[in-house]
Short mmCIF file of C-alpha atoms in Angstrom, two decimals:
data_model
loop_
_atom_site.label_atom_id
_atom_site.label_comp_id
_atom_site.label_asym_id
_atom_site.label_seq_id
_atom_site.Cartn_x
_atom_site.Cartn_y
_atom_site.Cartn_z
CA UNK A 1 -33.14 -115.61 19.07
CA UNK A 2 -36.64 -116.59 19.61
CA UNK A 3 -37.80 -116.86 23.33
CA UNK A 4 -39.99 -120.14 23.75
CA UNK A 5 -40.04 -120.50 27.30
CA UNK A 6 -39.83 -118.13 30.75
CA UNK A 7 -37.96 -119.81 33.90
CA UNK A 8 -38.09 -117.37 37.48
CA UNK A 9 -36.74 -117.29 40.42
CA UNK A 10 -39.46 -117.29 43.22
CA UNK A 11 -37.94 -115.12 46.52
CA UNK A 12 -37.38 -111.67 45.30
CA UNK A 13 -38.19 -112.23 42.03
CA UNK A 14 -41.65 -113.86 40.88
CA UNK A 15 -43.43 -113.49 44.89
CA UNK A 16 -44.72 -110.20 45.97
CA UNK A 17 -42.23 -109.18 49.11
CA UNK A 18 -45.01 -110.51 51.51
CA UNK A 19 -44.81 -113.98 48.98
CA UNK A 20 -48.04 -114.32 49.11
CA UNK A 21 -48.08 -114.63 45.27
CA UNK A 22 -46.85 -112.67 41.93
CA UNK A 23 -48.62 -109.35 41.20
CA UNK A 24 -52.10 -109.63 39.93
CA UNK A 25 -50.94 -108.27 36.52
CA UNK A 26 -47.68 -110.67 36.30
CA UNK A 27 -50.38 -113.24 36.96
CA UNK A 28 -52.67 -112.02 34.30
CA UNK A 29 -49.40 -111.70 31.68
CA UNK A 30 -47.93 -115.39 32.99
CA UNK A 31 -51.94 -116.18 31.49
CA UNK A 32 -51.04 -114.68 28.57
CA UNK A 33 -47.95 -116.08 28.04
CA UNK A 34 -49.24 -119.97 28.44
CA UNK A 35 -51.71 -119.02 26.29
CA UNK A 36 -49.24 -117.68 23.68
CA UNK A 37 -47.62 -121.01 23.87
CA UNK A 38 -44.08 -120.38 26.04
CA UNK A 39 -43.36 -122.78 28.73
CA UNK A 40 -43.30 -121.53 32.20
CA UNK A 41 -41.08 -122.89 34.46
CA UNK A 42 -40.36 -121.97 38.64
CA UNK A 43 -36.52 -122.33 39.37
CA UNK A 44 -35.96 -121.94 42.84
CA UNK A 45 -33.94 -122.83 46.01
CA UNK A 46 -36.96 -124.15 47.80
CA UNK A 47 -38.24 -128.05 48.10
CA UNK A 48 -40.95 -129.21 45.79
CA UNK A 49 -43.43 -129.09 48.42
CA UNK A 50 -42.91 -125.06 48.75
CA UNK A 51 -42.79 -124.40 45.45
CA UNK A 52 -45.99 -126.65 44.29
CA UNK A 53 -48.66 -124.30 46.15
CA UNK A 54 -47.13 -121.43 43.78
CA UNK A 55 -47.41 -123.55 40.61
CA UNK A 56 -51.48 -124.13 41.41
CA UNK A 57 -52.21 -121.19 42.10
CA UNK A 58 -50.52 -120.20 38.66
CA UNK A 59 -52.34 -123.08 37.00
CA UNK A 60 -49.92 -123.76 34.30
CA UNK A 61 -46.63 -124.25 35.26
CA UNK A 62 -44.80 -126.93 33.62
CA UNK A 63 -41.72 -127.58 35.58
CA UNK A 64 -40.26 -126.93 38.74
CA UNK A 65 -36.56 -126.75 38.94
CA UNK A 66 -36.15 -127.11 43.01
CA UNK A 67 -33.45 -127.29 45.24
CA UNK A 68 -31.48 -125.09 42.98
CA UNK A 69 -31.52 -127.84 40.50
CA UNK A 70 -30.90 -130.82 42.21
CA UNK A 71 -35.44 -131.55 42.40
CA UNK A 72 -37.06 -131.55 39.09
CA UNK A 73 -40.79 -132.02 39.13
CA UNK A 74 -42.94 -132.44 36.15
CA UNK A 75 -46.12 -130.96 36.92
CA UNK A 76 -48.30 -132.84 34.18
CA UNK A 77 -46.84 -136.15 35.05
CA UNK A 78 -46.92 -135.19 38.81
CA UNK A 79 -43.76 -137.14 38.93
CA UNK A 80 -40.20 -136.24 40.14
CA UNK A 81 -37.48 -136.45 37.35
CA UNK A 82 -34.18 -136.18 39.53
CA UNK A 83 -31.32 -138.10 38.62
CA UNK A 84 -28.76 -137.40 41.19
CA UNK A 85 -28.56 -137.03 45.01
CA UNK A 86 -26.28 -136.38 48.03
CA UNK A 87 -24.23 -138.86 50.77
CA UNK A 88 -25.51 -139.90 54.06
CA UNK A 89 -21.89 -139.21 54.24
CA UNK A 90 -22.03 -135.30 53.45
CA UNK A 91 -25.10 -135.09 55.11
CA UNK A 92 -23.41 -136.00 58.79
CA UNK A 93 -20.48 -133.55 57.74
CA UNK A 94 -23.36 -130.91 56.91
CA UNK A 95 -24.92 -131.81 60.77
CA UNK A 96 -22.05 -131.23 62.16
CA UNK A 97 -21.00 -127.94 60.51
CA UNK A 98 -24.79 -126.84 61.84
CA UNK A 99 -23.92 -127.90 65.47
CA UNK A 100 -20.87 -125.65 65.76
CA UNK A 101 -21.82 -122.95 63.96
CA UNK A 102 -25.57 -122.95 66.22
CA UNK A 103 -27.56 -122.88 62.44
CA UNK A 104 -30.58 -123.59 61.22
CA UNK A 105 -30.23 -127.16 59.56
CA UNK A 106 -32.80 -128.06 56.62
CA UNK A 107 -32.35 -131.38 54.31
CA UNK A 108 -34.84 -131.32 51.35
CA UNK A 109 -35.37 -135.50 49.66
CA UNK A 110 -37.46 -135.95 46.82
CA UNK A 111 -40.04 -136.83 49.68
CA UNK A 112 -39.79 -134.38 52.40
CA UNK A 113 -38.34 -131.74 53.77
CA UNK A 114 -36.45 -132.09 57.45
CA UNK A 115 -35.39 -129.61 59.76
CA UNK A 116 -33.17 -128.95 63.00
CA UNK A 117 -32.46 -126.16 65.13
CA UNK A 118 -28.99 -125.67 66.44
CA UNK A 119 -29.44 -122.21 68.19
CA UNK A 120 -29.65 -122.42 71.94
CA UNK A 121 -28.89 -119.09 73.19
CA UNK A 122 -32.11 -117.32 74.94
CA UNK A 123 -32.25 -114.40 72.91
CA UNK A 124 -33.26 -115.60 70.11
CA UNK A 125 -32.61 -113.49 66.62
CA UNK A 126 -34.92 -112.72 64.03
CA UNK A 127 -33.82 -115.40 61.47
CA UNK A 128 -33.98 -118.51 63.77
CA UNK A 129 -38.03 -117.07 64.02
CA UNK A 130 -37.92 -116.62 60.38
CA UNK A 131 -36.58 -119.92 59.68
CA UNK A 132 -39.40 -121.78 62.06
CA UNK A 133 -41.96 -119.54 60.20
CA UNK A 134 -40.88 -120.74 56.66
CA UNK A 135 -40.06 -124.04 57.24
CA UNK A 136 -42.38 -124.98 60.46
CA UNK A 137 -41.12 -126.57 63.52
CA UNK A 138 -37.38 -128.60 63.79
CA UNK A 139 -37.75 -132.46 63.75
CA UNK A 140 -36.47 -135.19 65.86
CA UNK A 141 -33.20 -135.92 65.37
CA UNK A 142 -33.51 -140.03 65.02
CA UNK A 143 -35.73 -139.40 62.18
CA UNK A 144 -33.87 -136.50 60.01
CA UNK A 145 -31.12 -139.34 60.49
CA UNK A 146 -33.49 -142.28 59.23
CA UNK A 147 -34.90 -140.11 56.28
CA UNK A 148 -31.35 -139.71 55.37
CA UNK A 149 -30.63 -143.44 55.31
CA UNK A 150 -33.20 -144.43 53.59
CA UNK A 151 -34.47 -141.20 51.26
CA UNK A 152 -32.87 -139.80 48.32
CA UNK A 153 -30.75 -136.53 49.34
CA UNK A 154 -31.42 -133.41 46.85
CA UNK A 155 -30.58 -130.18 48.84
CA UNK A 156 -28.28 -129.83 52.67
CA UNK A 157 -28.79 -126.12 53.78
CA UNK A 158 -27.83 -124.27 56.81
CA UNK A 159 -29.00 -120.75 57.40
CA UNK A 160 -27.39 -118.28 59.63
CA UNK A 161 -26.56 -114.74 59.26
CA UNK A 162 -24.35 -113.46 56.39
CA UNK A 163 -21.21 -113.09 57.55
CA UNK A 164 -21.11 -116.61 58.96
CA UNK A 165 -23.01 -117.81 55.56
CA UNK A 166 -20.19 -115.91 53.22
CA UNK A 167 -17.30 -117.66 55.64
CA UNK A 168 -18.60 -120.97 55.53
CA UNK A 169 -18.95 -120.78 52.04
CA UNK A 170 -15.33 -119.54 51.33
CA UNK A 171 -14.37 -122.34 54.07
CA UNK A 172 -16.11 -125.22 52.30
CA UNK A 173 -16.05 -124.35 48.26
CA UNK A 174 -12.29 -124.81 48.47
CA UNK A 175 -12.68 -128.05 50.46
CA UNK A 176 -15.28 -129.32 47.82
CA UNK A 177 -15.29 -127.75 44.97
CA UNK A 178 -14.78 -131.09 42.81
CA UNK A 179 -17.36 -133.04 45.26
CA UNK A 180 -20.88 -130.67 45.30
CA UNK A 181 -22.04 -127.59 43.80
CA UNK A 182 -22.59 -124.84 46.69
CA UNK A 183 -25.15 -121.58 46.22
CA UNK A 184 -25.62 -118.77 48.46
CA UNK A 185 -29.37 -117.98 48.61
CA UNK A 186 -30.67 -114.38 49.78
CA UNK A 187 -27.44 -113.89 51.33
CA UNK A 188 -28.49 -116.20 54.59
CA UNK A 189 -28.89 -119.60 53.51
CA UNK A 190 -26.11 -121.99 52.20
CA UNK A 191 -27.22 -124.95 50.19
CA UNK A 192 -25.01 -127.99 49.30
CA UNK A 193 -26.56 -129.65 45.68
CA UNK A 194 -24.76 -132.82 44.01
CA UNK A 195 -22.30 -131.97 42.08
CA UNK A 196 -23.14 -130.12 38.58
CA UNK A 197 -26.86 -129.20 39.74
CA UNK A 198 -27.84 -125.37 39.18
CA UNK A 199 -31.06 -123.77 38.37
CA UNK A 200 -29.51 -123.48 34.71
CA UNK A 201 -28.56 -127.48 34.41
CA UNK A 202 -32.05 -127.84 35.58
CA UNK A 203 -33.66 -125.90 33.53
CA UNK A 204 -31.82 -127.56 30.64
CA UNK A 205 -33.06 -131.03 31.54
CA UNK A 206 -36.42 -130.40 31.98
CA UNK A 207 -37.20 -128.56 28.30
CA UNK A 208 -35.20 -131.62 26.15
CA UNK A 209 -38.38 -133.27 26.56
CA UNK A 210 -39.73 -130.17 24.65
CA UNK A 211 -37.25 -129.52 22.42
CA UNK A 212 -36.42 -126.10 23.85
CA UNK A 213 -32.90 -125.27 24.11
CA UNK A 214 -31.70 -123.07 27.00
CA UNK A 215 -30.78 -120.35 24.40
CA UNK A 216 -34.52 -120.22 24.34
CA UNK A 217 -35.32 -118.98 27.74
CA UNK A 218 -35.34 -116.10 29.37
CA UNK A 219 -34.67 -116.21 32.95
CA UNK A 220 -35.53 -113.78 35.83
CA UNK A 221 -33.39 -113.55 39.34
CA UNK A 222 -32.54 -111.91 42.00
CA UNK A 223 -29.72 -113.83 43.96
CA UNK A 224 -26.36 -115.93 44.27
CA UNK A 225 -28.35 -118.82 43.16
CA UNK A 226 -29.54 -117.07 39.82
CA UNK A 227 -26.40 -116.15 38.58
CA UNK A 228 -25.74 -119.62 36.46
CA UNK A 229 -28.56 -119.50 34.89
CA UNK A 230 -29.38 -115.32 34.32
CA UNK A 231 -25.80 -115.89 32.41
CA UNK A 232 -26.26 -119.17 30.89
CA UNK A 233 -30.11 -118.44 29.28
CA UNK A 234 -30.65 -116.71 26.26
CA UNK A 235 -31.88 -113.73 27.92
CA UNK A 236 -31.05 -113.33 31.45
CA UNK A 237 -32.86 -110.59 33.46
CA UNK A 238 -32.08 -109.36 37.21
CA UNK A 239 -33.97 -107.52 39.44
CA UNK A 240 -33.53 -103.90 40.59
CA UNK A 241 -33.82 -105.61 44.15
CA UNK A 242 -30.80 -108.50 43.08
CA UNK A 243 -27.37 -109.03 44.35
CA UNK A 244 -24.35 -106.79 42.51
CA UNK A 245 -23.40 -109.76 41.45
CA UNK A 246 -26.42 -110.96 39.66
CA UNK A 247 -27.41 -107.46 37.80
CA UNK A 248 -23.28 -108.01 36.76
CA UNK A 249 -23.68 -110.97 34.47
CA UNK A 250 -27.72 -109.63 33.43
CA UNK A 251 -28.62 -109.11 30.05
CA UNK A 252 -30.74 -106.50 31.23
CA UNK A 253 -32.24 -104.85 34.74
CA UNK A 254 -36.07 -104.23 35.11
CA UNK A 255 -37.74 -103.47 38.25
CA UNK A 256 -38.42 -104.37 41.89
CA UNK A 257 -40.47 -107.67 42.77
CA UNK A 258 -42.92 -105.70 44.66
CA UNK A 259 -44.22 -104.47 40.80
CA UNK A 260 -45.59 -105.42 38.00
CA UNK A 261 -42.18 -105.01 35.98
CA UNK A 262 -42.66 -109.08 35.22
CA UNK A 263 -45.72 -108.61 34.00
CA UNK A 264 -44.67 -105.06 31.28
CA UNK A 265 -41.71 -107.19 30.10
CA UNK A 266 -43.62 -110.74 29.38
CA UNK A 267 -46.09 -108.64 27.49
CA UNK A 268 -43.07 -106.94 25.75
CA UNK A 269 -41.72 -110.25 24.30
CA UNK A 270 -45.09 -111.67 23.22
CA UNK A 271 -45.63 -108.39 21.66
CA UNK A 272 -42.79 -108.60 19.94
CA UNK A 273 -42.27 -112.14 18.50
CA UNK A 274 -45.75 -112.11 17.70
CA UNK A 275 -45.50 -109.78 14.63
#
């Protein structure tokens, strides 16, 4: 098996734990590995417009995989390449489910991101802070309801804490399992894609253009969202940070996000396929 391309994972597994960035070194060996000719490729939970601030500042990205699959952006072309998107429908179930459980309610489209807030109690916890830090302030509601009319749907999340995340998951993945596909992210966010989307399908999509197969990527994760495609690549890698259930289906475990473990294995494969 000959690795052609690299896809990561962003939170926990490409971004420092302050994501500010990658490590300088991963940064320097991501260099290297462009320059070595393997595609690079961000596959993450977040919108485009999170993730495309990352790609610059790489410089030579080729794809983003966003929304867990369900956003596919072609840097070169500066064009998104999605094919298939969520119900207004779904998206007033997903409201609702954010009213009475008081979460944190995000819909990504392939134009925008929207957001409301749910929680009214007065002491406020740490993720409703988080969640206005990450994603900026909530919306009106009239408009989230317009975009949804009238923009194409990739991504309904609601965060919460875990326990409430894990229920609701349990809760709705039996109610729709043939409808959407549904990913836990960092244990506090759930995210509702269409139906069939995962980083892996994604990732999949995006290199035919190339003529890469999946077999020929090695993938690096952390989370619930990884799993698909840390099992489905060629060569999936977790982090020593990840979820039990992500090192599980791993072909192998390096180290913590807040090193340059990234950067010693990229340099290890290029090393090694280029003897």
């Amino acid at each position: 098996m000959k690795i052609k391309a690299f896809a990561f994972d962003m939170d926990g597994t490409l971004l420092l734990p302050d994501s500010s960035g990658p490590h300088p070194e991963t940064m320097k060996a991501l260099k290297e590995a462009h320059e070595a000719g393997y595609k690079i490729i961000l596959a993450t939970g977040r919108p485009i417009y999170q993730t495309k601030a990352t790609a610059s500042s790489i410089g030579f990205v080729s794809y983003i995989v966003g929304n867990n699959g369900a956003s596919l952006y072609n840097l070169k072309a500066e064009k998104n390449i999605s094919t298939n998107f969520l119900t207004e429908e779904l998206f007033q179930t997903m409201v609702k489910i954010g009213e009475e459980t008081k979460s944190f309610f995000v819909m990504s489209t392939t134009e925008n991101v929207y957001k409301l807030n749910f929680y009214d109690g007065t002491n406020v916890p740490e993720w409703v802070t988080m969640s206005v830090n990450d994603f900026g302030e909530p919306d009106k509601r009239e408009d989230v309801e317009k975009a949804a009319r009238t923009e194409k749907i990739t991504q309904l999340t609601i965060k919460n804490d875990k326990e409430l995340i894990l229920e609701k998951h349990t809760e709705l993945k039996a109610k729709w399992n043939e409808k959407v596909s549904m990913h836990i992210a960092n244990e506090v966010y759930l995210d509702v894609n269409p139906l069939g989307a995962s980083k892996l399908t994604g990732i999949e999509t995006v290199l035919k253009n190339d003529g890469i197969d999946v077999s020929e990527v090695m993938t690096f994760g952390d989370s619930g969202n990884d799993i698909q495609m840390i099992e489905g690549a060629g060569y999936g890698i977790a982090m020593s940070n990840a979820t039990e259930g992500a090192k599980a289906v791993a072909d192998e475990i390096i180290g913590h996000h807040s090193t340059d473990t990234i950067a010693v294995k990229l340099r290890e494969v290029i090393k090694s396929q280029s003897k």
